[in-house]
PDB file of C-alpha atoms and ligand atoms in Angstrom:
ATOM      1  CA  UNK A  27     -38.797  11.205  17.984  1.00  0.00           C
ATOM      2  CA  UNK A  28     -37.058  11.491  13.963  1.00  0.00           C
ATOM      3  CA  UNK A  29     -33.599  12.532  13.997  1.00  0.00           C
ATOM      4  CA  UNK A  30     -33.728  13.960  10.908  1.00  0.00           C
ATOM      5  CA  UNK A  31     -35.776  16.615  11.705  1.00  0.00           C
ATOM      6  CA  UNK A  32     -32.250  17.631  13.192  1.00  0.00           C
ATOM      7  CA  UNK A  33     -30.397  17.861  10.110  1.00  0.00           C
ATOM      8  CA  UNK A  34     -30.736  21.789   9.993  1.00  0.00           C
ATOM      9  CA  UNK A  35     -29.472  22.535  13.519  1.00  0.00           C
ATOM     10  CA  UNK A  36     -26.071  20.038  13.075  1.00  0.00           C
ATOM     11  CA  UNK A  37     -25.545  20.954   9.315  1.00  0.00           C
ATOM     12  CA  UNK A  38     -25.496  24.761  10.220  1.00  0.00           C
ATOM     13  CA  UNK A  39     -23.361  24.494  13.419  1.00  0.00           C
ATOM     14  CA  UNK A  40     -19.719  23.058  13.959  1.00  0.00           C
ATOM     15  CA  UNK A  41     -20.740  21.553  17.432  1.00  0.00           C
ATOM     16  CA  UNK A  42     -16.868  20.859  17.686  1.00  0.00           C
ATOM     17  CA  UNK A  43     -16.405  24.230  17.927  1.00  0.00           C
ATOM     18  CA  UNK A  44     -19.902  25.232  19.630  1.00  0.00           C
ATOM     19  CA  UNK A  45     -20.733  24.858  22.844  1.00  0.00           C
ATOM     20  CA  UNK A  46     -23.399  24.312  21.909  1.00  0.00           C
ATOM     21  CA  UNK A  47     -26.260  20.880  22.536  1.00  0.00           C
ATOM     22  CA  UNK A  48     -25.047  17.853  21.279  1.00  0.00           C
ATOM     23  CA  UNK A  49     -28.877  16.780  20.977  1.00  0.00           C
ATOM     24  CA  UNK A  50     -27.742  13.557  22.292  1.00  0.00           C
ATOM     25  CA  UNK A  51     -30.167  13.525  25.690  1.00  0.00           C
ATOM     26  CA  UNK A  52     -32.996  14.626  23.559  1.00  0.00           C
ATOM     27  CA  UNK A  53     -36.139  12.833  26.173  1.00  0.00           C
ATOM     28  CA  UNK A  54     -39.569  14.526  25.980  1.00  0.00           C
ATOM     29  CA  UNK A  55     -40.941  15.919  28.875  1.00  0.00           C
ATOM     30  CA  UNK A  56     -44.295  14.586  30.236  1.00  0.00           C
ATOM     31  CA  UNK A  57     -45.255  18.057  30.051  1.00  0.00           C
ATOM     32  CA  UNK A  58     -44.315  20.504  27.426  1.00  0.00           C
ATOM     33  CA  UNK A  59     -41.824  22.883  27.432  1.00  0.00           C
ATOM     34  CA  UNK A  60     -41.711  25.943  26.088  1.00  0.00           C
ATOM     35  CA  UNK A  61     -38.306  28.573  26.634  1.00  0.00           C
ATOM     36  CA  UNK A  62     -36.777  31.559  25.508  1.00  0.00           C
ATOM     37  CA  UNK A  63     -33.534  32.351  24.940  1.00  0.00           C
ATOM     38  CA  UNK A  64     -31.886  35.651  24.362  1.00  0.00           C
ATOM     39  CA  UNK A  65     -29.501  36.298  22.457  1.00  0.00           C
ATOM     40  CA  UNK A  66     -26.934  38.439  20.909  1.00  0.00           C
ATOM     41  CA  UNK A  67     -25.682  37.530  17.975  1.00  0.00           C
ATOM     42  CA  UNK A  68     -25.570  39.895  14.675  1.00  0.00           C
ATOM     43  CA  UNK A  69     -29.087  41.432  15.372  1.00  0.00           C
ATOM     44  CA  UNK A  70     -30.203  41.197  19.458  1.00  0.00           C
ATOM     45  CA  UNK A  71     -33.536  39.009  18.981  1.00  0.00           C
ATOM     46  CA  UNK A  72     -35.710  36.231  21.376  1.00  0.00           C
ATOM     47  CA  UNK A  73     -35.846  32.461  20.471  1.00  0.00           C
ATOM     48  CA  UNK A  74     -38.984  31.481  21.033  1.00  0.00           C
ATOM     49  CA  UNK A  75     -38.906  27.859  21.728  1.00  0.00           C
ATOM     50  CA  UNK A  76     -41.483  25.530  21.970  1.00  0.00           C
ATOM     51  CA  UNK A  77     -41.195  20.786  22.273  1.00  0.00           C
ATOM     52  CA  UNK A  78     -43.592  20.020  19.349  1.00  0.00           C
ATOM     53  CA  UNK A  79     -43.517  16.774  18.260  1.00  0.00           C
ATOM     54  CA  UNK A  80     -40.136  15.154  19.934  1.00  0.00           C
ATOM     55  CA  UNK A  81     -38.075  18.670  19.340  1.00  0.00           C
ATOM     56  CA  UNK A  82     -38.376  22.396  19.974  1.00  0.00           C
ATOM     57  CA  UNK A  83     -39.511  24.812  17.244  1.00  0.00           C
ATOM     58  CA  UNK A  84     -38.146  27.945  16.547  1.00  0.00           C
ATOM     59  CA  UNK A  85     -38.615  30.959  16.063  1.00  0.00           C
ATOM     60  CA  UNK A  86     -36.268  34.729  16.236  1.00  0.00           C
ATOM     61  CA  UNK A  87     -38.230  37.248  17.732  1.00  0.00           C
ATOM     62  CA  UNK A  88     -36.182  41.406  17.076  1.00  0.00           C
ATOM     63  CA  UNK A  89     -38.601  42.461  19.635  1.00  0.00           C
ATOM     64  CA  UNK A  90     -38.836  39.522  21.761  1.00  0.00           C
ATOM     65  CA  UNK A  91     -42.224  38.593  23.714  1.00  0.00           C
ATOM     66  CA  UNK A  92     -45.002  41.233  24.764  1.00  0.00           C
ATOM     67  CA  UNK A  93     -47.907  41.174  27.763  1.00  0.00           C
ATOM     68  CA  UNK A  94     -49.414  43.614  26.079  1.00  0.00           C
ATOM     69  CA  UNK A  95     -51.925  41.578  23.481  1.00  0.00           C
ATOM     70  CA  UNK A  96     -52.306  45.503  21.221  1.00  0.00           C
ATOM     71  CA  UNK A  97     -48.363  43.826  19.757  1.00  0.00           C
ATOM     72  CA  UNK A  98     -47.761  41.881  17.253  1.00  0.00           C
ATOM     73  CA  UNK A  99     -44.324  40.804  17.457  1.00  0.00           C
ATOM     74  CA  UNK A 100     -42.628  39.807  13.994  1.00  0.00           C
ATOM     75  CA  UNK A 101     -41.671  36.081  14.921  1.00  0.00           C
ATOM     76  CA  UNK A 102     -38.872  34.242  11.744  1.00  0.00           C
ATOM     77  CA  UNK A 103     -39.569  31.062  11.904  1.00  0.00           C
ATOM     78  CA  UNK A 104     -35.955  29.361  12.587  1.00  0.00           C
ATOM     79  CA  UNK A 105     -34.703  25.880  12.382  1.00  0.00           C
ATOM     80  CA  UNK A 106     -35.750  22.737  14.582  1.00  0.00           C
ATOM     81  CA  UNK A 107     -33.491  22.475  18.525  1.00  0.00           C
ATOM     82  CA  UNK A 108     -32.880  19.579  20.048  1.00  0.00           C
ATOM     83  CA  UNK A 109     -34.453  18.988  23.478  1.00  0.00           C
ATOM     84  CA  UNK A 110     -31.746  19.421  25.738  1.00  0.00           C
ATOM     85  CA  UNK A 111     -30.803  23.345  24.130  1.00  0.00           C
ATOM     86  CA  UNK A 112     -33.240  24.299  26.435  1.00  0.00           C
ATOM     87  CA  UNK A 113     -31.215  24.639  29.896  1.00  0.00           C
ATOM     88  CA  UNK A 114     -28.380  26.602  27.026  1.00  0.00           C
ATOM     89  CA  UNK A 115     -26.571  28.978  28.452  1.00  0.00           C
ATOM     90  CA  UNK A 116     -23.022  30.585  27.476  1.00  0.00           C
ATOM     91  CA  UNK A 117     -21.505  32.469  24.252  1.00  0.00           C
ATOM     92  CA  UNK A 118     -20.818  31.414  21.071  1.00  0.00           C
ATOM     93  CA  UNK A 119     -17.821  31.547  19.276  1.00  0.00           C
ATOM     94  CA  UNK A 120     -17.740  35.174  17.416  1.00  0.00           C
ATOM     95  CA  UNK A 121     -16.850  33.231  13.925  1.00  0.00           C
ATOM     96  CA  UNK A 122     -19.196  30.213  14.674  1.00  0.00           C
ATOM     97  CA  UNK A 123     -22.790  29.950  13.453  1.00  0.00           C
ATOM     98  CA  UNK A 124     -24.901  32.314  15.145  1.00  0.00           C
ATOM     99  CA  UNK A 125     -22.009  33.553  17.547  1.00  0.00           C
ATOM    100  CA  UNK A 126     -22.525  35.539  20.658  1.00  0.00           C
ATOM    101  CA  UNK A 127     -24.163  35.687  24.352  1.00  0.00           C
ATOM    102  CA  UNK A 128     -27.665  33.510  24.179  1.00  0.00           C
ATOM    103  CA  UNK A 129     -29.073  33.842  28.073  1.00  0.00           C
ATOM    104  CA  UNK A 130     -32.089  31.397  29.329  1.00  0.00           C
ATOM    105  CA  UNK A 131     -34.103  34.125  29.641  1.00  0.00           C
ATOM    106  CA  UNK A 132     -37.614  32.352  30.214  1.00  0.00           C
ATOM    107  CA  UNK A 133     -38.735  28.961  30.648  1.00  0.00           C
ATOM    108  CA  UNK A 134     -41.663  26.608  31.664  1.00  0.00           C
ATOM    109  CA  UNK A 135     -44.231  24.810  30.056  1.00  0.00           C
ATOM    110  CA  UNK A 136     -46.853  25.000  28.633  1.00  0.00           C
ATOM    111  CA  UNK A 137     -50.680  23.644  27.919  1.00  0.00           C
ATOM    112  CA  UNK A 138     -51.889  23.100  23.799  1.00  0.00           C
ATOM    113  CA  UNK A 139     -54.843  25.241  23.711  1.00  0.00           C
ATOM    114  CA  UNK A 140     -55.206  25.209  19.777  1.00  0.00           C
ATOM    115  CA  UNK A 141     -59.101  25.423  18.572  1.00  0.00           C
ATOM    116  CA  UNK A 142     -59.868  24.920  14.798  1.00  0.00           C
ATOM    117  CA  UNK A 143     -63.971  25.390  13.648  1.00  0.00           C
ATOM    118  CA  UNK A 144     -64.123  25.291  17.208  1.00  0.00           C
ATOM    119  CA  UNK A 145     -62.592  21.102  17.809  1.00  0.00           C
ATOM    120  CA  UNK A 146     -59.418  20.777  19.883  1.00  0.00           C
ATOM    121  CA  UNK A 147     -56.232  20.738  17.994  1.00  0.00           C
ATOM    122  CA  UNK A 148     -53.013  18.945  18.879  1.00  0.00           C
ATOM    123  CA  UNK A 149     -50.329  20.838  18.986  1.00  0.00           C
ATOM    124  CA  UNK A 150     -48.261  19.448  16.093  1.00  0.00           C
ATOM    125  CA  UNK A 151     -51.810  20.214  13.702  1.00  0.00           C
ATOM    126  CA  UNK A 152     -51.766  23.340  14.851  1.00  0.00           C
ATOM    127  CA  UNK A 153     -48.359  23.680  14.138  1.00  0.00           C
ATOM    128  CA  UNK A 154     -48.929  22.071  10.617  1.00  0.00           C
ATOM    129  CA  UNK A 155     -52.205  24.997  10.037  1.00  0.00           C
ATOM    130  CA  UNK A 156     -49.740  27.402  11.389  1.00  0.00           C
ATOM    131  CA  UNK A 157     -52.316  28.405  13.631  1.00  0.00           C
ATOM    132  CA  UNK A 158     -51.162  27.622  17.119  1.00  0.00           C
ATOM    133  CA  UNK A 159     -52.580  28.917  20.993  1.00  0.00           C
ATOM    134  CA  UNK A 160     -51.150  27.790  23.478  1.00  0.00           C
ATOM    135  CA  UNK A 161     -51.444  29.180  27.762  1.00  0.00           C
ATOM    136  CA  UNK A 162     -47.519  29.585  29.341  1.00  0.00           C
ATOM    137  CA  UNK A 163     -46.159  28.646  32.397  1.00  0.00           C
ATOM    138  CA  UNK A 164     -43.037  30.400  32.596  1.00  0.00           C
ATOM    139  CA  UNK A 165     -41.064  32.655  35.455  1.00  0.00           C
ATOM    140  CA  UNK A 166     -41.717  36.115  33.771  1.00  0.00           C
ATOM    141  CA  UNK A 167     -44.529  35.091  31.333  1.00  0.00           C
ATOM    142  CA  UNK A 168     -47.967  33.499  31.654  1.00  0.00           C
ATOM    143  CA  UNK A 169     -50.919  32.896  30.257  1.00  0.00           C
ATOM    144  CA  UNK A 170     -52.424  32.929  26.165  1.00  0.00           C
ATOM    145  CA  UNK A 171     -50.503  33.185  23.745  1.00  0.00           C
ATOM    146  CA  UNK A 172     -51.207  32.792  19.621  1.00  0.00           C
ATOM    147  CA  UNK A 173     -48.531  31.602  17.196  1.00  0.00           C
ATOM    148  CA  UNK A 174     -49.835  32.906  13.861  1.00  0.00           C
ATOM    149  CA  UNK A 175     -47.762  32.167  10.284  1.00  0.00           C
ATOM    150  CA  UNK A 176     -48.746  34.947   7.744  1.00  0.00           C
ATOM    151  CA  UNK A 177     -46.838  34.172   4.973  1.00  0.00           C
ATOM    152  CA  UNK A 178     -45.410  30.853   3.592  1.00  0.00           C
ATOM    153  CA  UNK A 179     -43.039  29.765   1.193  1.00  0.00           C
ATOM    154  CA  UNK A 180     -39.205  31.325   0.739  1.00  0.00           C
ATOM    155  CA  UNK A 181     -40.254  33.865   3.436  1.00  0.00           C
ATOM    156  CA  UNK A 182     -42.109  32.270   6.324  1.00  0.00           C
ATOM    157  CA  UNK A 183     -43.301  35.096   8.490  1.00  0.00           C
ATOM    158  CA  UNK A 184     -45.777  34.726  11.932  1.00  0.00           C
ATOM    159  CA  UNK A 185     -46.847  36.378  14.955  1.00  0.00           C
ATOM    160  CA  UNK A 186     -46.468  36.552  18.377  1.00  0.00           C
ATOM    161  CA  UNK A 187     -49.154  38.012  20.254  1.00  0.00           C
ATOM    162  CA  UNK A 188     -50.517  38.074  23.737  1.00  0.00           C
ATOM    163  CA  UNK A 189     -53.949  36.817  24.183  1.00  0.00           C
ATOM    164  CA  UNK A 190     -56.112  39.511  26.172  1.00  0.00           C
ATOM    165  CA  UNK A 191     -56.544  37.137  29.229  1.00  0.00           C
ATOM    166  CA  UNK A 192     -56.216  37.739  32.874  1.00  0.00           C
ATOM    167  CA  UNK A 193     -51.964  37.485  32.449  1.00  0.00           C
ATOM    168  CA  UNK A 194     -51.697  39.918  29.851  1.00  0.00           C
ATOM    169  CA  UNK A 195     -50.187  42.967  30.995  1.00  0.00           C
ATOM    170  CA  UNK A 196     -49.811  46.351  28.836  1.00  0.00           C
ATOM    171  CA  UNK A 197     -47.441  48.079  31.253  1.00  0.00           C
ATOM    172  CA  UNK A 198     -45.099  45.459  32.210  1.00  0.00           C
ATOM    173  CA  UNK A 199     -42.357  45.070  29.428  1.00  0.00           C
ATOM    174  CA  UNK A 200     -40.645  42.200  30.539  1.00  0.00           C
ATOM    175  CA  UNK A 201     -38.214  42.093  27.850  1.00  0.00           C
ATOM    176  CA  UNK A 202     -36.576  45.821  29.456  1.00  0.00           C
ATOM    177  CA  UNK A 203     -37.510  45.491  32.583  1.00  0.00           C
ATOM    178  CA  UNK A 204     -36.345  42.035  33.381  1.00  0.00           C
ATOM    179  CA  UNK A 205     -33.607  41.621  31.832  1.00  0.00           C
ATOM    180  CA  UNK A 206     -31.958  38.599  33.824  1.00  0.00           C
ATOM    181  CA  UNK A 207     -31.304  35.049  32.798  1.00  0.00           C
ATOM    182  CA  UNK A 208     -33.914  32.730  35.041  1.00  0.00           C
ATOM    183  CA  UNK A 209     -31.321  30.047  35.016  1.00  0.00           C
ATOM    184  CA  UNK A 210     -28.451  31.741  36.240  1.00  0.00           C
ATOM    185  CA  UNK A 211     -29.744  35.619  37.250  1.00  0.00           C
ATOM    186  CA  UNK A 212     -26.889  36.377  34.872  1.00  0.00           C
ATOM    187  CA  UNK A 213     -27.598  38.823  32.218  1.00  0.00           C
ATOM    188  CA  UNK A 214     -25.748  38.826  28.611  1.00  0.00           C
ATOM    189  CA  UNK A 215     -23.687  41.443  29.680  1.00  0.00           C
ATOM    190  CA  UNK A 216     -22.669  39.473  32.879  1.00  0.00           C
ATOM    191  CA  UNK A 217     -21.748  36.995  29.903  1.00  0.00           C
ATOM    192  CA  UNK A 218     -19.964  39.750  27.797  1.00  0.00           C
ATOM    193  CA  UNK A 219     -17.651  40.934  31.217  1.00  0.00           C
ATOM    194  CA  UNK A 220     -16.886  36.915  31.913  1.00  0.00           C
ATOM    195  CA  UNK A 221     -15.682  36.487  28.270  1.00  0.00           C
ATOM    196  CA  UNK A 222     -13.588  39.026  28.567  1.00  0.00           C
ATOM    197  CA  UNK A 223     -11.022  37.501  31.668  1.00  0.00           C
TER     198      UNK A 223
HETATM  199 MN1  LIG B 318     -30.823  32.946  18.024  1.00  0.00          MN
END
């Protein structure tokens, strides 16, 4: 897969000083994956990443995902991340890019359900069109989600919206009620305490 997609990733961080993956184990999965990492950087946010074309296409979602179809969550696109970033959990040093604690808040596979004019659209084309529809199979999040680009150019903006399907639940509020990592069971605060020891 095209390595050049990861230039921004490598330029932004010093991978000798940050514990983040170097991206050298970048093998595509039989079933494409998604991951949501809770990241307590300068501003707390949730990094939503979808495996597309050999990388993790990425969006920072300040409020995190919702299971309520009436919520529209701002999703700010960020640089492509290597596939092996999907298992990364740990503490990025304070003075490095994105410094702060990261946990794997949710992870799983997805099915592409993107369409345009009643025709199935590849996930790559849907990304380019700025209108993605996926069915997530995570531990916390399941069901249909749409990612819709609302602004392009210098200030690109997308929205993440839960589809109104069998998995929708306006009362669940998983960002509030399910704070633990699906990888380790740890919370952001657990990582903070470990880091202080
Ligand atoms: Mn982040």
